[in-house]
Short mmCIF file of C-alpha atoms in Angstrom, two decimals:
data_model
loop_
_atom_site.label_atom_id
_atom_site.label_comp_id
_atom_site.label_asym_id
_atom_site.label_seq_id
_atom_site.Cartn_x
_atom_site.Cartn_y
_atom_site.Cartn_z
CA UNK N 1 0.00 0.00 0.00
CA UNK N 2 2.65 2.02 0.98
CA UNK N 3 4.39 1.89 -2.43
CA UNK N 4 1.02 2.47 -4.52
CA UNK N 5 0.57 5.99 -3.10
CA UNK N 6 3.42 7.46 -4.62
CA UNK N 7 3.10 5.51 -7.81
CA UNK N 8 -0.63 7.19 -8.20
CA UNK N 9 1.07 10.59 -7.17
CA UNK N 10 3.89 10.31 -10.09
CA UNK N 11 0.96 9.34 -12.37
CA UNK N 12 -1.27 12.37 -11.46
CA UNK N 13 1.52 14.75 -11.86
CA UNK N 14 2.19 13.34 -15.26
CA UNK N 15 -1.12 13.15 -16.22
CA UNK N 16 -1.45 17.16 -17.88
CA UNK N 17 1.36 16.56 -19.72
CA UNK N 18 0.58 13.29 -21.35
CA UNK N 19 -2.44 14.56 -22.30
CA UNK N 20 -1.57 17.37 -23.90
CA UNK N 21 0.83 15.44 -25.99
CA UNK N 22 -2.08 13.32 -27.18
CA UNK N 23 -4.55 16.03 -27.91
CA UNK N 24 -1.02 17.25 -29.98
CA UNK N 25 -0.52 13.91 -31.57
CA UNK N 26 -4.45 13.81 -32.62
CA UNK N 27 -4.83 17.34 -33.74
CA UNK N 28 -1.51 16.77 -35.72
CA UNK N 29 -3.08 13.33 -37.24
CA UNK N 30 -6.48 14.33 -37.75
CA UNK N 31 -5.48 18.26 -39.14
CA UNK N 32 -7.41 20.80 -38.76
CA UNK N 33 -11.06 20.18 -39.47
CA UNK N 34 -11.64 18.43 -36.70
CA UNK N 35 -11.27 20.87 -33.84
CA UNK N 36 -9.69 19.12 -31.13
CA UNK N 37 -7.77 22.41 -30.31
CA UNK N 38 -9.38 23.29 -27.44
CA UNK N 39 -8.86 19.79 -25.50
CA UNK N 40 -5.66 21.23 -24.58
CA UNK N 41 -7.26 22.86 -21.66
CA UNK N 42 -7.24 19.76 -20.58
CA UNK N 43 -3.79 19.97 -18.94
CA UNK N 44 -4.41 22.36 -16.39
CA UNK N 45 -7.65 20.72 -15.60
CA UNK N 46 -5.43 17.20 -14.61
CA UNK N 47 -3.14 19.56 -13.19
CA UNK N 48 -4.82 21.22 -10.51
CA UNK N 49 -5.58 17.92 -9.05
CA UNK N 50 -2.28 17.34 -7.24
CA UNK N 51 0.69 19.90 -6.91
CA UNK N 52 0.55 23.58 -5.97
CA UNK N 53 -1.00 26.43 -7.72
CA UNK N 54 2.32 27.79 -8.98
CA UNK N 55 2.82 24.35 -10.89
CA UNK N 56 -1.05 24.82 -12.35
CA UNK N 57 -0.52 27.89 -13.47
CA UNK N 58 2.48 27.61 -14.82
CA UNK N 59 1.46 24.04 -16.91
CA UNK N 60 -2.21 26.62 -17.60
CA UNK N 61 1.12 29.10 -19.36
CA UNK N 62 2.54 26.30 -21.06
CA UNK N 63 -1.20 25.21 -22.50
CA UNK N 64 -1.34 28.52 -23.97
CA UNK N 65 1.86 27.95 -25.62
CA UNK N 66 0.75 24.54 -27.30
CA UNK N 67 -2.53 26.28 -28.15
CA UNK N 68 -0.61 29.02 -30.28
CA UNK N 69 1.39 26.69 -31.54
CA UNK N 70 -1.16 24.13 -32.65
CA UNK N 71 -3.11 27.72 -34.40
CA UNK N 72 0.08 28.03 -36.20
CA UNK N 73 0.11 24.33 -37.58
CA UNK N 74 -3.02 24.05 -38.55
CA UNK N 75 -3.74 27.53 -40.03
CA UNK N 76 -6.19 28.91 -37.62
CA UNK N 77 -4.72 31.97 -36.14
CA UNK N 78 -6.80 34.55 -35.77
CA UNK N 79 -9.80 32.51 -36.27
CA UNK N 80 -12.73 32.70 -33.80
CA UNK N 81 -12.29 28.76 -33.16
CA UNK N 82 -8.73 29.74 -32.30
CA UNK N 83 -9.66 32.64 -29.99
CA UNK N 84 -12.26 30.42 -28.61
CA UNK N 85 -9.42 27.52 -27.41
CA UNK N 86 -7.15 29.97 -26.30
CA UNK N 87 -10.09 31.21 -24.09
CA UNK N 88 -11.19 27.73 -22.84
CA UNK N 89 -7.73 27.25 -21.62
CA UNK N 90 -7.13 30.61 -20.19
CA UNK N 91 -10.24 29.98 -18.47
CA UNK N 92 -9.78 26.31 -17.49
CA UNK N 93 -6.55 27.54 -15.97
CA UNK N 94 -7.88 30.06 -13.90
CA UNK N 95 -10.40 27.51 -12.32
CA UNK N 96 -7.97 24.71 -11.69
CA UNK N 97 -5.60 27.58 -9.79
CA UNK N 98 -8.35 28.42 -7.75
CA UNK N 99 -9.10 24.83 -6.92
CA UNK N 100 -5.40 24.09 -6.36
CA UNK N 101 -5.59 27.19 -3.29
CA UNK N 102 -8.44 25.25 -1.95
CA UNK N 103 -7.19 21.79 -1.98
CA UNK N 104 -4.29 23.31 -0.82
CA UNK N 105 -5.82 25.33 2.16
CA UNK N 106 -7.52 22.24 3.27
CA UNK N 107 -5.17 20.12 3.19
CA UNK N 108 -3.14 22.44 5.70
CA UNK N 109 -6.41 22.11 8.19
CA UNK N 110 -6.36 18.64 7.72
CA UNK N 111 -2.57 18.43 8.82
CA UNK N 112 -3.42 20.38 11.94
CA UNK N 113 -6.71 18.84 12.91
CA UNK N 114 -4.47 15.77 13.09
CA UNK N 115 -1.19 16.84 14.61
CA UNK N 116 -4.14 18.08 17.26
CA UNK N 117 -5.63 14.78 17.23
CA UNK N 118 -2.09 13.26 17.66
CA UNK N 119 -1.37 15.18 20.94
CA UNK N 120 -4.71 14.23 22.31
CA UNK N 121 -4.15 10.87 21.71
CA UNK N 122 -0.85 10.76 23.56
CA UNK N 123 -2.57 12.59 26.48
CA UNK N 124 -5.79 10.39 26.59
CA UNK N 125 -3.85 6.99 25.25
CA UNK N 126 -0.77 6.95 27.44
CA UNK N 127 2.23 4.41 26.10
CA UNK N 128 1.48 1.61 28.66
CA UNK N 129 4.63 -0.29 29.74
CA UNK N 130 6.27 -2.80 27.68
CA UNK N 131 7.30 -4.67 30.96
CA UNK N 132 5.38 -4.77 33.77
CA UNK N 133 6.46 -7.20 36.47
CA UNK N 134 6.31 -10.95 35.19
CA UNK N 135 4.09 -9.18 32.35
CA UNK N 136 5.26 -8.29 28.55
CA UNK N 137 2.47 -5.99 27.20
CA UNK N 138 1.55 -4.78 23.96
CA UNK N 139 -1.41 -2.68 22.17
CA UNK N 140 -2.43 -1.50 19.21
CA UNK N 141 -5.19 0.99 18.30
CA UNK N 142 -6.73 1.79 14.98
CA UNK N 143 -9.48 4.63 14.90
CA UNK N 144 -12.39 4.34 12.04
CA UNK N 145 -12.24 8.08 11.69
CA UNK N 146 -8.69 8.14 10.37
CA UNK N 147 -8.44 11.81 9.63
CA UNK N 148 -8.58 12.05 13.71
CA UNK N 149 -6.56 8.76 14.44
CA UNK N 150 -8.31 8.86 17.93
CA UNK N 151 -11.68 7.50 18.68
CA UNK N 152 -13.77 6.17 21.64
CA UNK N 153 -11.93 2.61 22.26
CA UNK N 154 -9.82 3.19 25.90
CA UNK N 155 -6.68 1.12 27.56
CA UNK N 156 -4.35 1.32 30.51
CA UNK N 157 -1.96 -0.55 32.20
CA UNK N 158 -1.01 0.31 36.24
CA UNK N 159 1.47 -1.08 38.01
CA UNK N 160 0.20 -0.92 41.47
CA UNK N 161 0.54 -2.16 44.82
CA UNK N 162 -2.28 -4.62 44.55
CA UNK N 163 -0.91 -5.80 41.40
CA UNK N 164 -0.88 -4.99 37.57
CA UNK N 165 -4.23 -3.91 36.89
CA UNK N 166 -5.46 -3.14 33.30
CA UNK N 167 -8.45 -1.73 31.62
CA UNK N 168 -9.78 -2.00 27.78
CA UNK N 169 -13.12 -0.28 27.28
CA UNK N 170 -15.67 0.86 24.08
CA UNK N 171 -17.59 4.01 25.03
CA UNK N 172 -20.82 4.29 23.16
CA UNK N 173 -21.12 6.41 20.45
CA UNK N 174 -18.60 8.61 18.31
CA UNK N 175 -17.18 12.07 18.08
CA UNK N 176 -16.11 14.55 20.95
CA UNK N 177 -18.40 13.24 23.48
CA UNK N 178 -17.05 9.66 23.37
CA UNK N 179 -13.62 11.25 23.54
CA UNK N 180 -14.46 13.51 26.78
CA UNK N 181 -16.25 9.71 28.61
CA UNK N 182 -13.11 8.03 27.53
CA UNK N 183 -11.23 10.77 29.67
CA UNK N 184 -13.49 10.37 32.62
CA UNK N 185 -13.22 6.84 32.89
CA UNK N 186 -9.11 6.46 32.18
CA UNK N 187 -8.93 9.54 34.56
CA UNK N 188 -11.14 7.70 37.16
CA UNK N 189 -9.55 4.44 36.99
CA UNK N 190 -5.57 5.72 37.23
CA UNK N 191 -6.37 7.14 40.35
CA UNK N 192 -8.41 3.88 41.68
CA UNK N 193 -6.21 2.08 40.48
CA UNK N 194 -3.14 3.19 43.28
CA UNK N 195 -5.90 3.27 45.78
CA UNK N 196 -8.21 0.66 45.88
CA UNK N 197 -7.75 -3.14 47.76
CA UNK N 198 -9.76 -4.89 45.25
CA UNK N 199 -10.38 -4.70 41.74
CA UNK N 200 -14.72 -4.36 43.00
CA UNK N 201 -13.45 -1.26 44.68
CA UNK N 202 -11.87 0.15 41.45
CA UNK N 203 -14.74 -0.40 39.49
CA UNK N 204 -17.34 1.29 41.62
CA UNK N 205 -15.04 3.99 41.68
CA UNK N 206 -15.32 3.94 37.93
CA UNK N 207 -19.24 3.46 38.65
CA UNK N 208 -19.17 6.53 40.65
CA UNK N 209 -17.03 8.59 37.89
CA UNK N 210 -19.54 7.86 35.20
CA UNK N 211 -22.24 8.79 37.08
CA UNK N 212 -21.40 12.25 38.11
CA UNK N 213 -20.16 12.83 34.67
CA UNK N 214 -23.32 11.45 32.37
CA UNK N 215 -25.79 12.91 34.95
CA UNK N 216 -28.48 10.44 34.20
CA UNK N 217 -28.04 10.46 30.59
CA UNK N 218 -27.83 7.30 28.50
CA UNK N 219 -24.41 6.90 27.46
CA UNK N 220 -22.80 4.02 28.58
CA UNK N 221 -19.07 2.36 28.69
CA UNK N 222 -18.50 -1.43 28.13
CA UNK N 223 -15.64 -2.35 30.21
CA UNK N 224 -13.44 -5.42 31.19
CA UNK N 225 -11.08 -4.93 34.40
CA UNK N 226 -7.95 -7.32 35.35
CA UNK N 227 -5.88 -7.62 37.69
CA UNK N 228 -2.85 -9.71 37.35
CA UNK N 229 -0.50 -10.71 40.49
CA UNK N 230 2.37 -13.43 40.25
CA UNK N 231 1.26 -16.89 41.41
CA UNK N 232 -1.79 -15.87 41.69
CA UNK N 233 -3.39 -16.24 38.41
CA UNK N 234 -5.70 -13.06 36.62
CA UNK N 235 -8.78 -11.35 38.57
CA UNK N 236 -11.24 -10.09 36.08
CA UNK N 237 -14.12 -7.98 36.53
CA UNK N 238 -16.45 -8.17 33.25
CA UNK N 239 -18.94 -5.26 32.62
CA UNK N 240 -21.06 -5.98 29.22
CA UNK N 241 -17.75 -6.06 27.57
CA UNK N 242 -16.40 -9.33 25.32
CA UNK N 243 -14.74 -11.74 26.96
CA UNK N 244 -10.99 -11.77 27.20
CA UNK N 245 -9.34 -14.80 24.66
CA UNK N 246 -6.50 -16.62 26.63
CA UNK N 247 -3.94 -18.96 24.66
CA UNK N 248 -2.43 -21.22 26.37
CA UNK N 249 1.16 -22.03 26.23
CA UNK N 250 0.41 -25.31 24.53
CA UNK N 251 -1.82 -23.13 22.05
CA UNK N 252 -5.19 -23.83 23.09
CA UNK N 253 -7.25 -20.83 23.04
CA UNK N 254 -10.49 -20.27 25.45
CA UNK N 255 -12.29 -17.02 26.66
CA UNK N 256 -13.09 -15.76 30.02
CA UNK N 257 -16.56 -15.99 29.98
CA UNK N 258 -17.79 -13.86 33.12
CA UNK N 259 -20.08 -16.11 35.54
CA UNK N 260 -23.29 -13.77 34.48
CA UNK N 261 -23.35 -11.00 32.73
CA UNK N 262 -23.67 -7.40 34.21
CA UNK N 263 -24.47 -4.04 32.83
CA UNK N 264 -21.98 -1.34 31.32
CA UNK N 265 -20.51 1.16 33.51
CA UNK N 266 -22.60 4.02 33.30
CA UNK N 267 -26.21 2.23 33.55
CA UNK N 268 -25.69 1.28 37.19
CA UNK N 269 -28.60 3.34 38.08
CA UNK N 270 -30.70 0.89 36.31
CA UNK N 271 -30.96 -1.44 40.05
CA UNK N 272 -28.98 -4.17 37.99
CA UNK N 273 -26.14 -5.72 40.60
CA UNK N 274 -22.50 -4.83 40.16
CA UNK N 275 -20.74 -7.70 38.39
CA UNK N 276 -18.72 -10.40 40.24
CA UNK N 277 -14.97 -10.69 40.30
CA UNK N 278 -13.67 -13.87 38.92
CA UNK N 279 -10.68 -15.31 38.33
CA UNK N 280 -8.50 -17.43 35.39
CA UNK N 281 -5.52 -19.55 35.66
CA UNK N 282 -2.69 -17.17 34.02
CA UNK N 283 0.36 -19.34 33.92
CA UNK N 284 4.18 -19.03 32.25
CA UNK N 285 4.04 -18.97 28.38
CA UNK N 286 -0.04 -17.84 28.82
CA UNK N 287 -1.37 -14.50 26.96
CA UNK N 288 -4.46 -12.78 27.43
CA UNK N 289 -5.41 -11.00 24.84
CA UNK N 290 -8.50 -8.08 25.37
CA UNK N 291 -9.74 -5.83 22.47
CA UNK N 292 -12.81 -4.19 21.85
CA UNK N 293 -15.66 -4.79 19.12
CA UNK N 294 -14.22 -3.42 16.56
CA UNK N 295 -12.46 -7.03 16.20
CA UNK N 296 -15.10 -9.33 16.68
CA UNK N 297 -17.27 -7.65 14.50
CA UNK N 298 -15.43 -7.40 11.66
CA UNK N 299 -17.18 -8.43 8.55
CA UNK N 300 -15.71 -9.65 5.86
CA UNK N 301 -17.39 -9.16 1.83
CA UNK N 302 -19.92 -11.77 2.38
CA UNK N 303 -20.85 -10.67 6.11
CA UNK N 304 -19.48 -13.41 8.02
CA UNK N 305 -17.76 -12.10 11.25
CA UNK N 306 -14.27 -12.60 12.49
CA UNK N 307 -13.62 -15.62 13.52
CA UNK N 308 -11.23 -14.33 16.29
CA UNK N 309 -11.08 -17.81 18.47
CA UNK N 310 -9.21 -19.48 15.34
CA UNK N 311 -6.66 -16.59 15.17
CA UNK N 312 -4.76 -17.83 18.46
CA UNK N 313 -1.76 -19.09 16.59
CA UNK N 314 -1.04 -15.42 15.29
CA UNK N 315 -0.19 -14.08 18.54
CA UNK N 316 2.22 -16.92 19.41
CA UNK N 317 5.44 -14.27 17.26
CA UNK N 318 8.01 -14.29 20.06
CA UNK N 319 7.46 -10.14 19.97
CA UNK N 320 3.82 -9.02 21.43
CA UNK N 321 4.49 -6.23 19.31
CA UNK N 322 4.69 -7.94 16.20
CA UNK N 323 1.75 -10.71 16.91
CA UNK N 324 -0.32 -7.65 17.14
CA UNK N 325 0.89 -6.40 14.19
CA UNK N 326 0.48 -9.61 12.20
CA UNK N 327 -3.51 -10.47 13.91
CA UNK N 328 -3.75 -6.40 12.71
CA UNK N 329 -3.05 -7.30 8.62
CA UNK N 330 -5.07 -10.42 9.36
CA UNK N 331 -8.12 -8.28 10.27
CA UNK N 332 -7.61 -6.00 7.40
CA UNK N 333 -7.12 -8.93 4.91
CA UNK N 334 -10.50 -10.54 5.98
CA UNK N 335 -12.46 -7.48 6.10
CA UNK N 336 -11.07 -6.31 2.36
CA UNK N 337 -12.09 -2.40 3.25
CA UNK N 338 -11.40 0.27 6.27
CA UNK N 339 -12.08 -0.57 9.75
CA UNK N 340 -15.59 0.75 10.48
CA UNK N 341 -15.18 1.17 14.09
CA UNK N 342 -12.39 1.97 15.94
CA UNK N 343 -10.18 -1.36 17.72
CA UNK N 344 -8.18 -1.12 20.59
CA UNK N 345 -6.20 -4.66 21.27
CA UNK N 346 -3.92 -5.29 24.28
CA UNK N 347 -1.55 -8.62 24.77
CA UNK N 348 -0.47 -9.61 28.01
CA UNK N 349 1.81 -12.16 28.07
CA UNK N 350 3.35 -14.25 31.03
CA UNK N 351 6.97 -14.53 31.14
CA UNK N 352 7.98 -17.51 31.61
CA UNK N 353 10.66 -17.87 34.61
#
């Protein structure tokens, strides 16, 4: 993909001047009668596509040239169809200049909107450690909306006194708003994080968070929480989020189905219980991988969804980094198009002693 980009660049800026040679070669074959004189405004026209609006105009001055010189070849100077050409492509020019200041001008928002985006992401989205105890951890996030590369998906990684406790969450809906829950809830859960005994404690802190923040409204925030101690396995606390895939180190792959299922955070005011802490073996040469609906429900051309529980074997790359890279192209293969929602995907992965 990478190379095709500037192969369709070099082919755009070439574009004005092939065509002007063929509307040369044609006029030249077909002489004069035919009138093909004024498709030579056809070069600035191609050329205000890509480039700046010096090049335009300048390719719109060297139209002009062709056009007097074509007059001269076929006899037609001074002629009203002659006059008429040279006018189409003095006027053609002046258009495409105008368009190239306006791609131009937008395309200088678009930079900032995402250099803006960029910095917000590194605010919201901190790096989350590479190492964390007996951990290796990796994630990867892909936004839908790619002019903003930042979306509503959510991760962190703490390294805590009760542990190394991690969250992956899907806010509902798009847009600012999603952004500004997102905030609340990572905000809410760094702090709880330090300061709470048991994962339950963090996530009514979270509870609590949402709460002030969505004053009753009906936005909500799928959720899963872990917490991850040596020898002692993982703790997860589930809330309307998917399930957490765990491959083995033998390769088996299973999910950690919560014992029931509980609400989102953010709809606790609905008299639903809070969900129940449970807990998964998590031994040497085990990952966990959590992610966020953007890979489950990945469709590809016919509609069938990712099949994500026969994709263990792609996270088994010695580098977390680079399984998540490769289970990344895998999703993009089987979906043949852009991601339609955004996908946040973290790997945890026991070192083995």
């Amino acid at each position: 993909m990478a190379e095709q980009i500037p192969s369709r660049s070099r082919l755009l800026s070439a574009l004005p001047f092939v065509v002007m040679g063929i509307v040369a070669l044609v006029d030249v074959t077909a002489g004069s009668s035919v009138g093909f004189l004024a498709l030579v405004s056809l070069g600035p026209a191609f050329a205000g596509l890509v480039g700046g609006w010096r090049r335009t105009a300048l390719i719109g001055v060297l139209s002009l040239g062709f056009c007097f010189g074509l007059g001269i070849y076929d006899g037609v100077l001074g002629e009203r169809r002659w006059y008429s050409a040279m006018a189409s492509v003095a006027g053609v020019t002046g258009a495409a200049v105008a368009a190239a200041v306006m791609r131009q001008r937008r395309e200088a928002e678009l930079a900032s909107m995402r250099s803006i985006a960029e910095v917000a992401q590194r605010v919201l989205l901190r790096p989350v450690p590479r190492t964390a105890g007996h951990l290796r951890v990796a994630v990867s996030y892909t936004s839908a909306v790619a002019e903003a590369r930042i979306g509503g998906d959510l991760y962190e990684v703490v390294i805590s006194p009760g542990g190394v406790r991690v969250i992956v969450g899907d806010v509902q809906g798009k847009g600012l708003e999603a952004v500004e829950t997102a905030a609340v809830v990572l905000g809410a859960f760094r702090e709880a994080a330090h300061e709470e005994e048991g994962l339950a404690g963090v996530g009514e802190r979270l509870e609590r968070a949402l709460e002030r923040e969505l004053q009753g409204g009906e936005k909500f925030v799928t959720a899963v929480l872990a917490e991850l101690e040596p020898g002692k396995g993982v703790t997860l606390l589930n809330y309307g989020h998917p399930a957490p895939m765990v491959v083995r180190s033998d390769g088996t792959v299973s999910f950690a189905e919560p014992p029931r299922r509980a609400l989102p955070l953010g709809l606790g005011l609905h008299g639903e219980s809070a969900p129940e802490p449970f807990t998964a073996d998590f031994a040497p040469g085990d990952q966990m991988f959590l992610y966020t609906d953007g890979v489950t429900e990945t469709r590809d051309p016919s509609g069938r969804f990712y099949p994500l529980g026969e994709r263990g074997h792609l996270l088994r790359t010695q580098d977390p980094e680079a399984a998540l890279a490769e289970l990344r192209a895998d999703l993009e293969q089987y979906a043949q198009a852009p991601p339609h929602d955004d996908a946040a995907m973290l790997l945890i992965r026991h070192r083995r002693e």
